[in-house]
Each structure stands twice: as structure tokens, then as C-alpha cells.
Amino acid sequence: MAPLLLIISIIFPRIFAFLLGVCTSPVAISHAAATAGGGDSASGGAIVREMNLARENPALYANYIEELRPHFQGNLLVLPGRIPFRTKEGTRALDEAIRFLRSTQPQAPFAFSRGMSRAAADHCADQAGGGMSHKGRDRSSTGDRISRYGTWSGAWGENLSCGRRGARETVIALIVDDGLRSRKHRHNIFNPGFNYAGAAVGSHAQYRTICSIEFASGYDEGGEIAGAAQVALRAQNRDREVARETLFATNGL
């Protein structure tokens, strides 16, 4: 059974049962263009809206996760019409996520960033052939990619998810973070230091879909800072770009 979920992060389930962390039968598909916005449940805009729902009303979001609990048989998640999926932690990870959501305070929503969403779309396209890495094929980091379309400040992070069916399935899986003790995917979503987010969804040759989610403390869209000031800030950011592993993680890969 092939694993699934990638803060600097990824997830790859093919069905809702993949929700908590692993991908079973991968399916090859054509490489469609990545989507950085739009209103359907598989768009980058929908992903950011779903994360904002969890941030602004965590107690409500706990109810969505709790609805999965009766479908567990030991570590096996069995949903009607879906392939049964064996999780690593069973209801333990589910219950821990519910406790977290019911004890956490509401937060301000992410500001949606078109520039960061374009960077996410670039990375989805880059990984479409079957890749699963936070490094681009050109060796670019998340910071490099979001700098193509604007200027970040403070810190940045990334979650990657493959094979999910829609925004809610993707975000629940990242919050539950089955099998990853540090729950770093969840940490990115609820990190009070992250104020901006962008996302995109694209095709993936092995897991059908890939979603890339980018986070930053501060972000100025391209063109909003005078040229010289932008160059100076980017140079300053490069100097600060030390190991940021605490902002990303790999789950199940």
C-alpha cells in the first residue's frame, strides 16, 4: 500500500478513505493545467476558504471530523461506497484532532494571495509527471517560487496533498495528520504567524491529483512594492532563509 500525505507538506489519498493518510491504487491520468482559483470544490480558492473555515470556527470543524468516527473498525476506516482504508492510528488521531479543535481559539482568516496561488500552480505542474517533492525540478524552494510573483516576509511554509477528492477531504486529512506525531500539516494551517495563503490543484500521473498550499507571514503581490525596495527585501529574505524544516514535514512518504 503506497503512502500518502506531503508540510513543506504533502497528502495523497485517492478517495475519502485516503482522508487520514495513504494512497492505495494509483491511477495515471493526463496532465491538465493546475487550477489556482475558481469556485468548485477542487480549486485552490476552495482550499483556502476551507482552511479559513477551520481557523475561524474550529469547534464547528471538529464536528465534521467527528462524523467520521462511527465509520472506524479498529484502524480501518470504512465509508459507504468507498474502499476500506487502514490508518496508522485509527480513532486516536481523529480524537486528538477533535480535542485540538475544540480547545483552540478562533483565528483570523488567511488573506488569499493570487501570487502565491500562481506559485502553487507552478509546483503542481512541475510535479504532474509523478513527482512528490517540495523541491522543484529546477531545485527551487517554496520561497523561490512565491518570490516569482511577489515578495514574502517573516516566514513561509508549504503543504502538499495528492489524490484527494475535494477541499474538505484535503483539509480534514491535513488537520488529522494520521501517522505524523508532530502534526506539522495542522501546524501550518493554524500557525498564527501565517497570515497569507495561496493554493492550486492540478493533475498527477500517479495519484490523479496534487494540491500545493503555500503560506507566508507577509506577502506583497508583484508590483505592489517599488522595484529597488523589492530587490532589497528579497536579498534580506535570502539571507534569512535558514533551514525551515519546522514549517514543513513529510507524512507517510
PDB file of C-alpha atoms in Angstrom:
ATOM      1  CA  MET A   1       0.000   0.000   0.000  1.00  0.00           C
ATOM      2  CA  ALA A   2       1.611   3.239  -1.111  1.00  0.00           C
ATOM      3  CA  PRO A   3       1.766   6.058   1.437  1.00  0.00           C
ATOM      4  CA  LEU A   4       0.238   9.443   1.012  1.00  0.00           C
ATOM      5  CA  LEU A   5       0.312  12.879   2.696  1.00  0.00           C
ATOM      6  CA  LEU A   6       3.092  15.800   1.953  1.00  0.00           C
ATOM      7  CA  ILE A   7       4.117  20.383   5.282  1.00  0.00           C
ATOM      8  CA  ILE A   8       6.648  21.951   3.495  1.00  0.00           C
ATOM      9  CA  SER A   9       3.860  19.080   3.260  1.00  0.00           C
ATOM     10  CA  ILE A  10       2.079  16.529   1.084  1.00  0.00           C
ATOM     11  CA  ILE A  11      -1.006  14.304   1.092  1.00  0.00           C
ATOM     12  CA  PHE A  12      -2.118  11.816  -1.409  1.00  0.00           C
ATOM     13  CA  PRO A  13      -5.288   9.866  -0.989  1.00  0.00           C
ATOM     14  CA  ARG A  14      -7.431   8.899  -3.950  1.00  0.00           C
ATOM     15  CA  ILE A  15     -10.728   8.555  -2.069  1.00  0.00           C
ATOM     16  CA  PHE A  16     -12.219   9.934   1.118  1.00  0.00           C
ATOM     17  CA  ALA A  17     -10.923   6.862   2.869  1.00  0.00           C
ATOM     18  CA  PHE A  18      -7.489   8.215   1.982  1.00  0.00           C
ATOM     19  CA  LEU A  19      -8.514  11.009   4.204  1.00  0.00           C
ATOM     20  CA  LEU A  20      -6.160  10.052   7.009  1.00  0.00           C
ATOM     21  CA  GLY A  21      -3.008   9.325   5.142  1.00  0.00           C
ATOM     22  CA  VAL A  22      -2.364   6.633   2.489  1.00  0.00           C
ATOM     23  CA  CYS A  23      -2.984   6.103  -1.175  1.00  0.00           C
ATOM     24  CA  THR A  24      -3.959   2.681  -2.499  1.00  0.00           C
ATOM     25  CA  SER A  25      -4.273   2.059  -6.226  1.00  0.00           C
ATOM     26  CA  PRO A  26      -2.690   4.976  -8.080  1.00  0.00           C
ATOM     27  CA  VAL A  27      -4.308   5.919 -11.380  1.00  0.00           C
ATOM     28  CA  ALA A  28      -2.461   7.526 -14.285  1.00  0.00           C
ATOM     29  CA  ILE A  29      -4.218  10.441 -15.964  1.00  0.00           C
ATOM     30  CA  SER A  30      -3.410  13.185 -18.435  1.00  0.00           C
ATOM     31  CA  HIS A  31      -1.657  16.271 -17.141  1.00  0.00           C
ATOM     32  CA  ALA A  32      -4.258  19.026 -17.074  1.00  0.00           C
ATOM     33  CA  ALA A  33      -3.359  22.588 -16.176  1.00  0.00           C
ATOM     34  CA  ALA A  34      -3.211  23.394 -12.472  1.00  0.00           C
ATOM     35  CA  THR A  35      -6.052  25.494 -11.091  1.00  0.00           C
ATOM     36  CA  ALA A  36      -5.186  28.492  -8.933  1.00  0.00           C
ATOM     37  CA  GLY A  37      -8.705  29.728  -8.300  1.00  0.00           C
ATOM     38  CA  GLY A  38     -12.328  29.171  -9.207  1.00  0.00           C
ATOM     39  CA  GLY A  39     -15.366  28.089  -7.251  1.00  0.00           C
ATOM     40  CA  ASP A  40     -15.504  24.291  -7.489  1.00  0.00           C
ATOM     41  CA  SER A  41     -14.584  22.055  -4.586  1.00  0.00           C
ATOM     42  CA  ALA A  42     -11.249  21.105  -6.142  1.00  0.00           C
ATOM     43  CA  SER A  43      -9.965  24.656  -6.736  1.00  0.00           C
ATOM     44  CA  GLY A  44      -7.185  26.453  -4.941  1.00  0.00           C
ATOM     45  CA  GLY A  45      -9.629  29.125  -3.828  1.00  0.00           C
ATOM     46  CA  ALA A  46     -11.863  26.470  -2.276  1.00  0.00           C
ATOM     47  CA  ILE A  47      -8.892  25.024  -0.370  1.00  0.00           C
ATOM     48  CA  VAL A  48      -8.098  28.406   1.194  1.00  0.00           C
ATOM     49  CA  ARG A  49     -11.763  29.011   2.040  1.00  0.00           C
ATOM     50  CA  GLU A  50     -11.937  25.600   3.724  1.00  0.00           C
ATOM     51  CA  MET A  51      -8.825  26.314   5.795  1.00  0.00           C
ATOM     52  CA  ASN A  52     -10.346  29.650   6.784  1.00  0.00           C
ATOM     53  CA  LEU A  53     -13.497  27.888   7.945  1.00  0.00           C
ATOM     54  CA  ALA A  54     -11.359  25.711  10.219  1.00  0.00           C
ATOM     55  CA  ARG A  55      -9.366  28.699  11.511  1.00  0.00           C
ATOM     56  CA  GLU A  56     -12.392  30.919  12.145  1.00  0.00           C
ATOM     57  CA  ASN A  57     -14.659  28.243  13.622  1.00  0.00           C
ATOM     58  CA  PRO A  58     -12.544  25.334  14.887  1.00  0.00           C
ATOM     59  CA  ALA A  59     -15.312  23.973  17.155  1.00  0.00           C
ATOM     60  CA  LEU A  60     -17.645  23.649  14.176  1.00  0.00           C
ATOM     61  CA  TYR A  61     -14.911  21.971  12.148  1.00  0.00           C
ATOM     62  CA  ALA A  62     -14.429  19.419  14.933  1.00  0.00           C
ATOM     63  CA  ASN A  63     -17.978  18.233  14.224  1.00  0.00           C
ATOM     64  CA  TYR A  64     -17.089  17.436  10.604  1.00  0.00           C
ATOM     65  CA  ILE A  65     -14.216  15.253  11.766  1.00  0.00           C
ATOM     66  CA  GLU A  66     -16.301  13.627  14.492  1.00  0.00           C
ATOM     67  CA  GLU A  67     -18.768  12.439  11.846  1.00  0.00           C
ATOM     68  CA  LEU A  68     -16.094  10.003  10.645  1.00  0.00           C
ATOM     69  CA  ARG A  69     -15.730   8.248  14.000  1.00  0.00           C
ATOM     70  CA  PRO A  70     -18.621   5.723  13.641  1.00  0.00           C
ATOM     71  CA  HIS A  71     -17.043   4.518  10.386  1.00  0.00           C
ATOM     72  CA  PHE A  72     -13.948   3.116  12.083  1.00  0.00           C
ATOM     73  CA  GLN A  73     -13.500  -0.603  12.695  1.00  0.00           C
ATOM     74  CA  GLY A  74     -10.286  -0.656  14.685  1.00  0.00           C
ATOM     75  CA  ASN A  75      -7.751   1.125  12.489  1.00  0.00           C
ATOM     76  CA  LEU A  76      -9.876   0.568   9.396  1.00  0.00           C
ATOM     77  CA  LEU A  77     -11.948   3.433   8.010  1.00  0.00           C
ATOM     78  CA  VAL A  78     -14.990   2.033   6.190  1.00  0.00           C
ATOM     79  CA  LEU A  79     -17.210   4.529   4.368  1.00  0.00           C
ATOM     80  CA  PRO A  80     -20.243   3.578   2.248  1.00  0.00           C
ATOM     81  CA  GLY A  81     -19.268   3.108  -1.369  1.00  0.00           C
ATOM     82  CA  ARG A  82     -15.564   3.642  -0.663  1.00  0.00           C
ATOM     83  CA  ILE A  83     -12.606   1.305  -0.489  1.00  0.00           C
ATOM     84  CA  PRO A  84     -11.803   0.494   3.194  1.00  0.00           C
ATOM     85  CA  PHE A  85      -8.621   2.221   4.289  1.00  0.00           C
ATOM     86  CA  ARG A  86      -6.232   1.139   7.034  1.00  0.00           C
ATOM     87  CA  THR A  87      -4.975   4.120   9.012  1.00  0.00           C
ATOM     88  CA  LYS A  88      -1.878   4.161  11.187  1.00  0.00           C
ATOM     89  CA  GLU A  89      -3.515   5.496  14.349  1.00  0.00           C
ATOM     90  CA  GLY A  90      -7.213   4.765  13.955  1.00  0.00           C
ATOM     91  CA  THR A  91      -9.514   6.891  16.099  1.00  0.00           C
ATOM     92  CA  ARG A  92      -6.623   8.091  18.264  1.00  0.00           C
ATOM     93  CA  ALA A  93      -5.530  10.656  15.665  1.00  0.00           C
ATOM     94  CA  LEU A  94      -9.166  11.544  14.995  1.00  0.00           C
ATOM     95  CA  ASP A  95      -9.927  12.146  18.685  1.00  0.00           C
ATOM     96  CA  GLU A  96      -6.732  14.126  19.174  1.00  0.00           C
ATOM     97  CA  ALA A  97      -7.671  16.408  16.261  1.00  0.00           C
ATOM     98  CA  ILE A  98     -11.168  16.892  17.699  1.00  0.00           C
ATOM     99  CA  ARG A  99      -9.737  17.821  21.108  1.00  0.00           C
ATOM    100  CA  PHE A 100      -7.352  20.262  19.480  1.00  0.00           C
ATOM    101  CA  LEU A 101     -10.111  21.968  17.501  1.00  0.00           C
ATOM    102  CA  ARG A 102     -12.435  22.243  20.486  1.00  0.00           C
ATOM    103  CA  SER A 103      -9.734  23.747  22.681  1.00  0.00           C
ATOM    104  CA  THR A 104      -8.214  26.156  20.172  1.00  0.00           C
ATOM    105  CA  GLN A 105      -9.314  29.767  19.839  1.00  0.00           C
ATOM    106  CA  PRO A 106     -10.707  31.139  16.558  1.00  0.00           C
ATOM    107  CA  GLN A 107      -8.141  32.894  14.392  1.00  0.00           C
ATOM    108  CA  ALA A 108      -8.273  35.490  11.671  1.00  0.00           C
ATOM    109  CA  PRO A 109      -8.691  34.010   8.183  1.00  0.00           C
ATOM    110  CA  PHE A 110      -5.851  33.812   5.703  1.00  0.00           C
ATOM    111  CA  ALA A 111      -5.722  36.581   3.143  1.00  0.00           C
ATOM    112  CA  PHE A 112      -5.985  34.855  -0.230  1.00  0.00           C
ATOM    113  CA  SER A 113      -2.921  35.503  -2.392  1.00  0.00           C
ATOM    114  CA  ARG A 114      -3.137  35.257  -6.175  1.00  0.00           C
ATOM    115  CA  GLY A 115       0.640  35.413  -6.496  1.00  0.00           C
ATOM    116  CA  MET A 116       1.179  32.552  -4.058  1.00  0.00           C
ATOM    117  CA  SER A 117      -1.555  30.602  -5.853  1.00  0.00           C
ATOM    118  CA  ARG A 118       0.315  31.062  -9.126  1.00  0.00           C
ATOM    119  CA  ALA A 119       3.437  29.726  -7.417  1.00  0.00           C
ATOM    120  CA  ALA A 120       1.392  26.756  -6.165  1.00  0.00           C
ATOM    121  CA  ALA A 121       0.126  26.139  -9.704  1.00  0.00           C
ATOM    122  CA  ASP A 122       3.702  26.181 -10.976  1.00  0.00           C
ATOM    123  CA  HIS A 123       4.650  23.495  -8.463  1.00  0.00           C
ATOM    124  CA  CYS A 124       1.608  21.342  -9.272  1.00  0.00           C
ATOM    125  CA  ALA A 125       2.570  21.472 -12.958  1.00  0.00           C
ATOM    126  CA  ASP A 126       6.184  20.670 -12.066  1.00  0.00           C
ATOM    127  CA  GLN A 127       5.155  17.552 -10.104  1.00  0.00           C
ATOM    128  CA  ALA A 128       2.428  16.414 -12.532  1.00  0.00           C
ATOM    129  CA  GLY A 129       4.550  13.668 -14.083  1.00  0.00           C
ATOM    130  CA  GLY A 130       4.616  11.736 -10.821  1.00  0.00           C
ATOM    131  CA  GLY A 131       6.960  13.759  -8.631  1.00  0.00           C
ATOM    132  CA  MET A 132       6.370  14.243  -4.930  1.00  0.00           C
ATOM    133  CA  SER A 133       8.851  16.742  -3.552  1.00  0.00           C
ATOM    134  CA  HIS A 134       8.923  20.224  -2.101  1.00  0.00           C
ATOM    135  CA  LYS A 135      11.950  20.930  -4.274  1.00  0.00           C
ATOM    136  CA  GLY A 136      11.110  21.828  -7.850  1.00  0.00           C
ATOM    137  CA  ARG A 137      12.816  20.063 -10.720  1.00  0.00           C
ATOM    138  CA  ASP A 138      14.811  23.279 -11.123  1.00  0.00           C
ATOM    139  CA  ARG A 139      15.826  22.896  -7.421  1.00  0.00           C
ATOM    140  CA  SER A 140      13.565  25.795  -6.435  1.00  0.00           C
ATOM    141  CA  SER A 141      12.305  26.030  -2.865  1.00  0.00           C
ATOM    142  CA  THR A 142       8.875  27.253  -1.839  1.00  0.00           C
ATOM    143  CA  GLY A 143      10.447  30.612  -1.044  1.00  0.00           C
ATOM    144  CA  ASP A 144      11.918  30.793  -4.550  1.00  0.00           C
ATOM    145  CA  ARG A 145       8.575  30.031  -6.180  1.00  0.00           C
ATOM    146  CA  ILE A 146       6.472  32.512  -4.219  1.00  0.00           C
ATOM    147  CA  SER A 147       9.151  35.162  -4.908  1.00  0.00           C
ATOM    148  CA  ARG A 148       8.368  34.886  -8.636  1.00  0.00           C
ATOM    149  CA  TYR A 149       5.063  36.690  -8.134  1.00  0.00           C
ATOM    150  CA  GLY A 150       5.635  38.899  -5.101  1.00  0.00           C
ATOM    151  CA  THR A 151       7.748  39.425  -2.002  1.00  0.00           C
ATOM    152  CA  TRP A 152       7.351  37.403   1.199  1.00  0.00           C
ATOM    153  CA  SER A 153       8.393  38.496   4.663  1.00  0.00           C
ATOM    154  CA  GLY A 154       8.706  36.737   8.013  1.00  0.00           C
ATOM    155  CA  ALA A 155       8.430  33.033   7.217  1.00  0.00           C
ATOM    156  CA  TRP A 156       6.869  30.697   4.661  1.00  0.00           C
ATOM    157  CA  GLY A 157       5.622  27.114   4.601  1.00  0.00           C
ATOM    158  CA  GLU A 158       4.051  24.598   2.260  1.00  0.00           C
ATOM    159  CA  ASN A 159       1.609  21.679   2.464  1.00  0.00           C
ATOM    160  CA  LEU A 160       1.340  19.183  -0.383  1.00  0.00           C
ATOM    161  CA  SER A 161      -1.554  16.775  -0.825  1.00  0.00           C
ATOM    162  CA  CYS A 162      -2.148  14.170  -3.505  1.00  0.00           C
ATOM    163  CA  GLY A 163      -5.165  12.120  -4.549  1.00  0.00           C
ATOM    164  CA  ARG A 164      -7.848  13.930  -2.539  1.00  0.00           C
ATOM    165  CA  ARG A 165     -11.292  14.488  -3.993  1.00  0.00           C
ATOM    166  CA  GLY A 166     -12.119  17.958  -2.745  1.00  0.00           C
ATOM    167  CA  ALA A 167     -11.340  20.809  -0.389  1.00  0.00           C
ATOM    168  CA  ARG A 168     -12.910  19.362   2.761  1.00  0.00           C
ATOM    169  CA  GLU A 169     -11.323  15.947   2.294  1.00  0.00           C
ATOM    170  CA  THR A 170      -7.937  17.590   1.769  1.00  0.00           C
ATOM    171  CA  VAL A 171      -8.137  19.912   4.772  1.00  0.00           C
ATOM    172  CA  ILE A 172      -9.510  17.265   7.160  1.00  0.00           C
ATOM    173  CA  ALA A 173      -6.654  14.942   6.245  1.00  0.00           C
ATOM    174  CA  LEU A 174      -4.105  17.682   6.889  1.00  0.00           C
ATOM    175  CA  ILE A 175      -5.652  18.535  10.257  1.00  0.00           C
ATOM    176  CA  VAL A 176      -5.928  14.913  11.436  1.00  0.00           C
ATOM    177  CA  ASP A 177      -2.390  14.242  10.157  1.00  0.00           C
ATOM    178  CA  ASP A 178      -2.561  10.484  10.804  1.00  0.00           C
ATOM    179  CA  GLY A 179       0.835   8.919  11.404  1.00  0.00           C
ATOM    180  CA  LEU A 180       2.752  12.175  11.846  1.00  0.00           C
ATOM    181  CA  ARG A 181       3.430  12.737  15.533  1.00  0.00           C
ATOM    182  CA  SER A 182       4.384  16.397  15.099  1.00  0.00           C
ATOM    183  CA  ARG A 183       1.112  17.185  13.215  1.00  0.00           C
ATOM    184  CA  LYS A 184       3.075  19.667  11.118  1.00  0.00           C
ATOM    185  CA  HIS A 185       0.432  19.891   8.401  1.00  0.00           C
ATOM    186  CA  ARG A 186      -2.035  21.031  11.044  1.00  0.00           C
ATOM    187  CA  HIS A 187       0.541  23.386  12.496  1.00  0.00           C
ATOM    188  CA  ASN A 188       0.863  25.220   9.174  1.00  0.00           C
ATOM    189  CA  ILE A 189      -2.899  25.703   8.905  1.00  0.00           C
ATOM    190  CA  PHE A 190      -3.251  27.011  12.465  1.00  0.00           C
ATOM    191  CA  ASN A 191       0.076  28.808  12.719  1.00  0.00           C
ATOM    192  CA  PRO A 192      -0.816  32.326  13.967  1.00  0.00           C
ATOM    193  CA  GLY A 193       2.342  33.589  12.282  1.00  0.00           C
ATOM    194  CA  PHE A 194       0.958  32.798   8.837  1.00  0.00           C
ATOM    195  CA  ASN A 195      -1.386  35.477   7.508  1.00  0.00           C
ATOM    196  CA  TYR A 196      -1.399  34.766   3.761  1.00  0.00           C
ATOM    197  CA  ALA A 197      -2.148  31.603   1.809  1.00  0.00           C
ATOM    198  CA  GLY A 198      -2.458  30.514  -1.779  1.00  0.00           C
ATOM    199  CA  ALA A 199      -3.240  27.128  -3.291  1.00  0.00           C
ATOM    200  CA  ALA A 200      -3.677  25.291  -6.557  1.00  0.00           C
ATOM    201  CA  VAL A 201      -4.859  21.870  -7.678  1.00  0.00           C
ATOM    202  CA  GLY A 202      -3.556  20.003 -10.717  1.00  0.00           C
ATOM    203  CA  SER A 203      -3.294  16.574 -12.307  1.00  0.00           C
ATOM    204  CA  HIS A 204      -0.829  13.928 -11.131  1.00  0.00           C
ATOM    205  CA  ALA A 205       0.270  10.911 -13.157  1.00  0.00           C
ATOM    206  CA  GLN A 206       0.371   8.547 -10.179  1.00  0.00           C
ATOM    207  CA  TYR A 207      -2.224   9.832  -7.719  1.00  0.00           C
ATOM    208  CA  ARG A 208      -4.660  11.593 -10.091  1.00  0.00           C
ATOM    209  CA  THR A 209      -4.469  14.984  -8.355  1.00  0.00           C
ATOM    210  CA  ILE A 210      -1.977  17.124  -6.494  1.00  0.00           C
ATOM    211  CA  CYS A 211      -2.671  20.150  -4.314  1.00  0.00           C
ATOM    212  CA  SER A 212       0.011  22.608  -3.266  1.00  0.00           C
ATOM    213  CA  ILE A 213      -0.716  25.088  -0.459  1.00  0.00           C
ATOM    214  CA  GLU A 214       1.647  27.979   0.257  1.00  0.00           C
ATOM    215  CA  PHE A 215       1.784  30.034   3.475  1.00  0.00           C
ATOM    216  CA  ALA A 216       3.591  33.230   4.440  1.00  0.00           C
ATOM    217  CA  SER A 217       3.703  35.669   7.345  1.00  0.00           C
ATOM    218  CA  GLY A 218       3.619  38.615   4.986  1.00  0.00           C
ATOM    219  CA  TYR A 219       3.266  38.807   1.227  1.00  0.00           C
ATOM    220  CA  ASP A 220       3.183  41.686  -1.238  1.00  0.00           C
ATOM    221  CA  GLU A 221       1.821  40.784  -4.632  1.00  0.00           C
ATOM    222  CA  GLY A 222       4.119  41.553  -7.566  1.00  0.00           C
ATOM    223  CA  GLY A 223       4.103  45.222  -8.493  1.00  0.00           C
ATOM    224  CA  GLU A 224       2.952  46.470  -5.084  1.00  0.00           C
ATOM    225  CA  ILE A 225       6.469  47.331  -3.885  1.00  0.00           C
ATOM    226  CA  ALA A 226       8.797  49.712  -5.685  1.00  0.00           C
ATOM    227  CA  GLY A 227      11.476  47.874  -7.638  1.00  0.00           C
ATOM    228  CA  ALA A 228      14.531  48.818  -5.533  1.00  0.00           C
ATOM    229  CA  ALA A 229      12.746  48.135  -2.243  1.00  0.00           C
ATOM    230  CA  GLN A 230      11.539  44.765  -3.554  1.00  0.00           C
ATOM    231  CA  VAL A 231      15.059  43.721  -4.574  1.00  0.00           C
ATOM    232  CA  ALA A 232      16.407  44.744  -1.166  1.00  0.00           C
ATOM    233  CA  LEU A 233      13.699  42.795   0.695  1.00  0.00           C
ATOM    234  CA  ARG A 234      14.283  39.684  -1.424  1.00  0.00           C
ATOM    235  CA  ALA A 235      18.013  39.854  -0.665  1.00  0.00           C
ATOM    236  CA  GLN A 236      17.219  40.194   3.036  1.00  0.00           C
ATOM    237  CA  ASN A 237      14.872  37.199   2.853  1.00  0.00           C
ATOM    238  CA  ARG A 238      17.538  35.081   1.156  1.00  0.00           C
ATOM    239  CA  ASP A 239      19.939  35.897   3.996  1.00  0.00           C
ATOM    240  CA  ARG A 240      17.315  34.728   6.496  1.00  0.00           C
ATOM    241  CA  GLU A 241      16.407  31.591   4.580  1.00  0.00           C
ATOM    242  CA  VAL A 242      17.907  29.124   7.039  1.00  0.00           C
ATOM    243  CA  ALA A 243      16.588  25.570   7.431  1.00  0.00           C
ATOM    244  CA  ARG A 244      12.800  25.869   7.780  1.00  0.00           C
ATOM    245  CA  GLU A 245      12.039  22.213   8.390  1.00  0.00           C
ATOM    246  CA  THR A 246       9.809  23.173  11.317  1.00  0.00           C
ATOM    247  CA  LEU A 247       7.426  24.689   8.790  1.00  0.00           C
ATOM    248  CA  PHE A 248       7.166  21.629   6.584  1.00  0.00           C
ATOM    249  CA  ALA A 249       7.115  17.873   7.019  1.00  0.00           C
ATOM    250  CA  THR A 250       6.556  14.599   5.259  1.00  0.00           C
ATOM    251  CA  ASN A 251       3.824  12.237   6.385  1.00  0.00           C
ATOM    252  CA  GLY A 252       3.706   8.674   5.126  1.00  0.00           C
ATOM    253  CA  LEU A 253       6.327   9.087   2.402  1.00  0.00           C
TER     254      LEU A 253
END
